[in-house]
Short mmCIF file of C-alpha atoms in Angstrom, two decimals:
data_model
loop_
_atom_site.label_atom_id
_atom_site.label_comp_id
_atom_site.label_asym_id
_atom_site.label_seq_id
_atom_site.Cartn_x
_atom_site.Cartn_y
_atom_site.Cartn_z
CA MET A 1 -54.89 220.49 -132.06
CA THR A 2 -58.24 222.57 -132.54
CA SER A 3 -58.54 225.54 -135.13
CA ALA A 4 -58.62 228.17 -131.80
CA ALA A 5 -55.13 226.56 -130.62
CA VAL A 6 -53.27 228.63 -133.67
CA PRO A 7 -53.67 232.36 -134.02
CA ARG A 8 -56.06 233.86 -136.43
CA PHE A 9 -55.75 237.12 -138.27
CA PHE A 10 -58.51 238.88 -140.58
CA LEU A 11 -57.44 241.40 -143.46
CA GLY A 12 -60.11 243.74 -144.68
CA VAL A 13 -59.87 245.25 -148.55
CA ASP A 14 -62.05 248.24 -149.49
CA GLY A 15 -61.12 248.45 -153.63
CA GLY A 16 -62.75 251.20 -154.91
CA GLY A 17 -62.36 253.68 -157.87
CA THR A 18 -59.96 256.16 -156.60
CA GLY A 19 -58.22 254.15 -154.50
CA CYS A 20 -57.46 250.52 -152.26
CA ARG A 21 -56.88 250.19 -148.94
CA ALA A 22 -56.08 247.18 -146.70
CA ARG A 23 -56.00 246.67 -142.99
CA ILE A 24 -55.03 243.30 -141.05
CA VAL A 25 -56.11 243.10 -137.38
CA ASP A 26 -55.82 240.25 -135.05
CA ALA A 27 -58.50 238.44 -133.36
CA ALA A 28 -59.12 240.91 -130.98
CA GLY A 29 -58.99 243.88 -133.40
CA ASN A 30 -55.87 245.22 -132.77
CA VAL A 31 -54.35 246.96 -136.10
CA LEU A 32 -51.45 245.04 -137.31
CA GLY A 33 -50.65 246.44 -140.81
CA GLN A 34 -52.19 248.65 -143.22
CA GLY A 35 -51.52 249.67 -146.92
CA LEU A 36 -52.69 251.87 -149.72
CA SER A 37 -52.70 251.39 -153.30
CA GLY A 38 -54.34 253.21 -156.59
CA PRO A 39 -57.78 252.45 -158.16
CA ALA A 40 -59.25 248.81 -157.82
CA THR A 41 -62.29 248.26 -159.77
CA THR A 42 -63.23 245.49 -162.37
CA ARG A 43 -63.88 248.42 -164.90
CA PHE A 44 -59.84 248.35 -165.35
CA GLY A 45 -59.96 244.44 -166.03
CA ILE A 46 -59.42 241.90 -163.27
CA ASP A 47 -55.77 241.26 -163.32
CA ILE A 48 -55.61 245.36 -162.64
CA ALA A 49 -57.79 245.00 -159.81
CA TRP A 50 -56.28 242.03 -158.60
CA ALA A 51 -52.79 243.93 -158.73
CA SER A 52 -53.98 246.93 -156.85
CA ILE A 53 -55.79 245.06 -154.43
CA ALA A 54 -52.31 242.65 -154.09
CA ARG A 55 -50.23 245.96 -153.67
CA ALA A 56 -52.74 247.27 -150.93
CA PHE A 57 -52.27 243.87 -149.06
CA GLY A 58 -49.03 243.07 -149.39
CA ALA A 59 -47.98 246.71 -148.10
CA ALA A 60 -50.15 245.80 -144.85
CA ALA A 61 -48.63 242.19 -144.75
CA GLU A 62 -45.13 243.76 -144.69
CA GLU A 63 -46.24 246.13 -141.92
CA ALA A 64 -47.57 243.57 -139.93
CA GLY A 65 -44.36 241.64 -140.15
CA PHE A 66 -46.27 238.81 -141.79
CA GLY A 67 -44.73 235.78 -143.93
CA PRO A 68 -46.35 232.79 -145.89
CA ALA A 69 -47.42 231.18 -142.45
CA GLU A 70 -49.25 234.13 -141.00
CA LEU A 71 -50.95 235.08 -144.26
CA SER A 72 -52.18 231.10 -144.38
CA ARG A 73 -53.84 231.73 -141.21
CA THR A 74 -55.44 234.97 -142.38
CA PHE A 75 -59.04 235.20 -143.51
CA ALA A 76 -59.26 237.79 -146.12
CA GLY A 77 -62.77 239.73 -146.98
CA ILE A 78 -62.28 242.26 -149.83
CA GLY A 79 -65.27 244.96 -151.03
CA LEU A 80 -64.19 245.90 -154.87
CA ALA A 81 -66.20 247.90 -157.02
CA GLY A 82 -67.89 246.46 -159.93
CA ILE A 83 -68.09 243.01 -158.54
CA GLY A 84 -71.77 242.90 -160.35
CA ARG A 85 -70.08 242.69 -163.66
CA LYS A 86 -70.52 239.69 -165.40
CA GLY A 87 -68.06 236.98 -165.10
CA ALA A 88 -65.83 239.32 -162.43
CA LEU A 89 -67.10 237.20 -159.24
CA GLU A 90 -66.06 234.11 -161.29
CA ALA A 91 -62.41 235.39 -162.37
CA LEU A 92 -61.96 236.75 -158.90
CA GLN A 93 -62.53 233.46 -157.07
CA ALA A 94 -60.40 231.56 -159.37
CA ILE A 95 -57.17 233.52 -158.43
CA THR A 96 -54.61 231.69 -156.33
CA HIS A 97 -54.42 233.58 -153.06
CA PRO A 98 -52.02 232.96 -150.02
CA PHE A 99 -55.18 233.54 -147.58
CA ALA A 100 -57.00 230.82 -145.34
CA ALA A 101 -60.08 231.96 -147.14
CA THR A 102 -60.89 234.91 -149.35
CA GLY A 103 -64.84 236.36 -149.61
CA PHE A 104 -65.60 239.08 -152.17
CA THR A 105 -68.55 241.54 -151.99
CA SER A 106 -69.26 244.90 -153.68
CA ASP A 107 -67.44 247.93 -152.18
CA GLY A 108 -70.91 249.63 -151.18
CA MET A 109 -72.05 246.46 -149.77
CA GLY A 110 -68.49 246.74 -147.73
CA ALA A 111 -69.29 249.98 -146.47
CA CYS A 112 -72.91 249.06 -145.57
CA LEU A 113 -71.44 246.15 -142.95
CA GLY A 114 -68.88 248.47 -141.56
CA ALA A 115 -71.55 251.23 -140.85
CA HIS A 116 -73.54 249.24 -139.17
CA SER A 117 -71.32 246.72 -137.34
CA GLY A 118 -72.59 243.59 -139.61
CA LYS A 119 -76.48 244.44 -138.29
CA ASP A 120 -79.02 245.03 -140.65
CA GLY A 121 -79.47 248.41 -142.09
CA ALA A 122 -78.58 250.90 -145.19
CA ILE A 123 -76.59 253.17 -146.55
CA VAL A 124 -76.73 255.85 -148.93
CA ILE A 125 -74.02 256.97 -150.75
CA ALA A 126 -73.49 260.39 -152.26
CA GLY A 127 -70.48 260.74 -154.13
CA THR A 128 -69.44 261.01 -157.68
CA GLY A 129 -72.40 258.59 -158.07
CA SER A 130 -75.33 257.85 -155.89
CA ILE A 131 -76.73 254.60 -154.67
CA GLY A 132 -78.71 253.19 -151.73
CA LEU A 133 -77.89 249.67 -150.70
CA GLY A 134 -78.85 247.60 -147.26
CA PHE A 135 -79.34 244.26 -145.76
CA VAL A 136 -82.52 243.42 -144.07
CA GLU A 137 -83.40 239.75 -142.63
CA GLY A 138 -81.57 237.96 -145.17
CA ARG A 139 -82.87 240.35 -148.33
CA ASP A 140 -80.24 242.70 -150.47
CA LEU A 141 -81.98 246.42 -150.88
CA ARG A 142 -80.88 248.52 -153.66
CA VAL A 143 -81.86 252.07 -154.71
CA GLY A 144 -80.81 253.83 -158.02
CA GLY A 145 -77.30 253.38 -158.34
CA TYR A 146 -77.47 252.31 -161.88
CA GLY A 147 -75.02 255.00 -163.71
CA PHE A 148 -74.74 258.34 -164.65
CA PRO A 149 -76.47 259.85 -166.70
CA ILE A 150 -79.48 257.64 -166.61
CA SER A 151 -79.38 257.34 -162.78
CA ASP A 152 -76.75 258.40 -160.00
CA GLU A 153 -79.56 261.19 -158.76
CA GLY A 154 -78.46 263.74 -156.47
CA SER A 155 -74.77 262.54 -156.99
CA GLY A 156 -71.40 264.93 -157.62
CA ALA A 157 -72.07 263.98 -161.13
CA ASP A 158 -75.47 265.12 -161.32
CA LEU A 159 -74.59 268.48 -159.61
CA GLY A 160 -72.22 269.03 -162.33
CA LEU A 161 -74.51 267.96 -165.28
CA ARG A 162 -77.33 270.52 -164.02
CA ALA A 163 -74.76 273.17 -163.55
CA VAL A 164 -73.62 272.55 -167.18
CA GLN A 165 -76.88 272.55 -168.91
CA LEU A 166 -78.14 275.79 -166.81
CA ALA A 167 -75.23 277.66 -167.67
CA LEU A 168 -75.97 277.15 -171.29
CA ARG A 169 -79.26 277.84 -170.86
CA ALA A 170 -78.34 281.43 -169.30
CA HIS A 171 -75.70 281.83 -171.90
CA ASP A 172 -78.64 281.69 -174.34
CA GLY A 173 -80.90 283.98 -172.42
CA ARG A 174 -83.46 281.10 -171.22
CA HIS A 175 -82.23 281.32 -167.55
CA ASP A 176 -81.25 284.00 -165.71
CA ARG A 177 -77.47 284.71 -165.11
CA SER A 178 -75.74 284.24 -161.88
CA ALA A 179 -72.24 283.52 -160.63
CA LEU A 180 -72.40 280.00 -160.55
CA LEU A 181 -73.67 279.79 -164.29
CA THR A 182 -70.80 282.59 -165.27
CA GLU A 183 -68.09 280.67 -163.38
CA VAL A 184 -69.21 277.58 -165.08
CA MET A 185 -69.52 279.20 -168.68
CA GLN A 186 -65.74 280.84 -168.04
CA ARG A 187 -64.51 277.53 -167.89
CA PHE A 188 -65.26 276.95 -171.49
CA HIS A 189 -64.14 280.60 -172.37
CA ASP A 190 -67.79 281.18 -172.88
CA ASP A 191 -68.19 279.27 -176.01
CA PRO A 192 -71.14 276.52 -176.30
CA MET A 193 -69.25 274.96 -178.86
CA GLU A 194 -66.00 274.17 -176.65
CA THR A 195 -68.62 273.23 -173.74
CA VAL A 196 -70.11 270.21 -176.71
CA ALA A 197 -66.38 269.29 -177.71
CA TRP A 198 -65.53 268.63 -173.69
CA MET A 199 -68.94 266.92 -173.19
CA ASP A 200 -68.10 264.46 -175.91
CA ARG A 201 -65.09 262.76 -173.82
CA ALA A 202 -66.34 264.29 -170.19
CA THR A 203 -66.85 260.97 -167.88
CA ALA A 204 -69.04 260.97 -164.62
CA THR A 205 -65.63 261.86 -162.86
CA ASP A 206 -65.29 265.23 -165.06
CA TYR A 207 -68.97 266.36 -164.11
CA ALA A 208 -68.50 265.57 -160.28
CA ALA A 209 -65.35 267.78 -160.39
CA LEU A 210 -67.80 270.85 -160.69
CA ALA A 211 -69.96 269.51 -157.69
CA PRO A 212 -67.58 271.67 -155.24
CA THR A 213 -68.16 275.12 -157.06
CA VAL A 214 -72.11 274.11 -157.10
CA MET A 215 -71.87 273.71 -153.47
CA ARG A 216 -69.73 276.55 -152.72
CA HIS A 217 -71.93 279.11 -154.87
CA ALA A 218 -75.38 277.64 -153.11
CA ASP A 219 -73.93 277.78 -149.85
CA GLN A 220 -73.25 281.94 -150.74
CA GLY A 221 -76.62 282.01 -151.87
CA ASP A 222 -76.54 282.09 -155.57
CA ALA A 223 -80.03 281.03 -156.91
CA ALA A 224 -78.91 279.05 -159.34
CA GLY A 225 -76.88 277.20 -157.26
CA ARG A 226 -79.49 276.61 -154.57
CA ARG A 227 -81.81 275.17 -156.99
CA ILE A 228 -79.50 272.88 -158.48
CA VAL A 229 -78.48 271.34 -154.90
CA GLN A 230 -81.91 271.58 -153.47
CA ALA A 231 -83.14 269.22 -156.21
CA ALA A 232 -80.35 266.85 -155.44
CA ALA A 233 -80.92 267.19 -151.85
CA GLU A 234 -84.65 265.65 -152.58
CA GLN A 235 -83.22 263.09 -154.61
CA ILE A 236 -81.15 261.85 -151.78
CA ASP A 237 -84.50 262.33 -149.76
CA THR A 238 -86.12 260.19 -151.55
CA ILE A 239 -83.61 257.29 -151.51
CA VAL A 240 -83.27 257.40 -147.89
CA ARG A 241 -86.88 257.44 -147.28
CA THR A 242 -87.62 254.50 -149.79
CA LEU A 243 -84.69 252.31 -147.87
CA PHE A 244 -86.74 253.11 -144.90
CA ASP A 245 -90.05 251.74 -146.53
CA LYS A 246 -88.62 248.95 -147.80
CA GLY A 247 -87.60 248.00 -143.85
CA ALA A 248 -84.26 249.03 -143.27
CA PRO A 249 -84.03 249.79 -139.58
CA ARG A 250 -81.45 252.40 -140.15
CA VAL A 251 -79.76 254.32 -142.46
CA THR A 252 -76.33 256.09 -142.88
CA LEU A 253 -75.70 258.82 -144.89
CA LEU A 254 -71.60 258.23 -146.76
CA GLY A 255 -69.35 259.86 -149.37
CA GLY A 256 -67.54 262.73 -150.33
CA LEU A 257 -70.92 264.70 -150.83
CA ALA A 258 -72.74 263.60 -147.40
CA SER A 259 -71.53 266.34 -145.29
CA PRO A 260 -72.06 268.92 -147.44
CA LEU A 261 -75.40 267.81 -148.41
CA GLU A 262 -76.64 266.75 -145.16
CA PRO A 263 -77.79 270.33 -144.03
CA TRP A 264 -79.92 270.75 -147.10
CA LEU A 265 -81.51 267.26 -146.34
CA ALA A 266 -85.36 267.30 -144.59
CA PRO A 267 -85.76 267.50 -141.52
CA ASP A 268 -87.30 264.30 -140.74
CA VAL A 269 -84.38 262.70 -143.05
CA ARG A 270 -81.88 264.17 -140.77
CA ARG A 271 -83.15 263.19 -137.66
CA ARG A 272 -83.60 259.64 -138.82
CA LEU A 273 -79.75 259.16 -140.24
CA LYS A 274 -77.25 257.43 -137.86
CA PRO A 275 -73.51 258.08 -137.91
CA ALA A 276 -71.49 255.19 -139.36
CA ASP A 277 -69.69 252.65 -136.74
CA GLY A 278 -66.93 252.20 -139.21
CA ASP A 279 -65.48 252.09 -142.50
CA ALA A 280 -65.46 250.26 -145.73
CA VAL A 281 -62.55 248.39 -144.37
CA SER A 282 -64.10 247.28 -141.11
CA GLY A 283 -66.92 245.78 -143.20
CA ALA A 284 -64.72 243.69 -144.87
CA ILE A 285 -62.85 242.88 -141.77
CA ILE A 286 -66.28 241.63 -140.90
CA LEU A 287 -66.76 239.78 -143.81
CA ALA A 288 -63.38 237.71 -143.44
CA ARG A 289 -64.30 237.16 -139.69
CA ARG A 290 -67.65 235.49 -140.83
CA LEU A 291 -65.21 233.46 -143.20
CA ASP A 292 -63.59 232.13 -140.24
CA HIS A 293 -66.85 231.08 -138.30
CA ALA A 294 -67.98 229.32 -141.66
CA ALA A 295 -64.79 227.67 -141.13
CA ASP A 296 -65.48 226.54 -137.64
CA VAL A 297 -68.71 225.42 -137.90
CA PRO A 298 -67.74 221.76 -139.29
CA ASN A 299 -65.27 221.32 -136.21
CA ALA A 300 -68.36 222.18 -133.96
CA LYS A 301 -69.53 219.01 -135.09
CA GLU A 302 -66.55 216.68 -134.68
#
């Protein structure tokens, strides 16, 4: 019996810091089942990340009506946040799974595969953090994304940090007050020492929670808000241009800040941006299909 005589199925999983999504499709791309679960990132530990992935693909398999026989004919592509951490990939590959084959990549690279249907291209993710990623003629591209606060320029966390900095300066009289800066200080009861206490335990996510406030005031014409958002947009402009300079034939802007920031980008950058073909789960499914193709190559030689 040839490998093409039995149905093949493809699972795509996008495991991120805020949640995990899974989708099972057949060879024609018809969606058979989908599942959701909580955060899946190696930052929480491999066991916790895999448990979240398993809940997501388990829900997708249940919706598809899959049992062990179908899962054994399923090729799985899994994009996972934090997979670049030392030892993470090796630990994941050592886990027993029910699939025909499993391939892993970062959640960002999965999003890039989905955005360009597996073709060469790049993405800029502007969310809590920021990063530029891509594939060009077998080369991986990376620009920024080394972590907040030393990197992640133009991100939600960066917007929040700049707002707190200017709010403290305005409180001291070193900067003009504005509605934005007044609102930020009100969150801390106009007490710089309360701001410091918050800073001591604040994460990038905490800073990024201020980004919608910054964007709202900027869109309303607040001088400080406009200054912060324009500086962030210029950072995203630079990441996009750098990816083109490195040979990316197309670039897509993704992430929670993509839509709010796009009107602030330079005209030349906005003209060159390409809408995404698909999401990160679609990219993981592309990875799964490549595993199937690789498995078929030896058969083609028999």
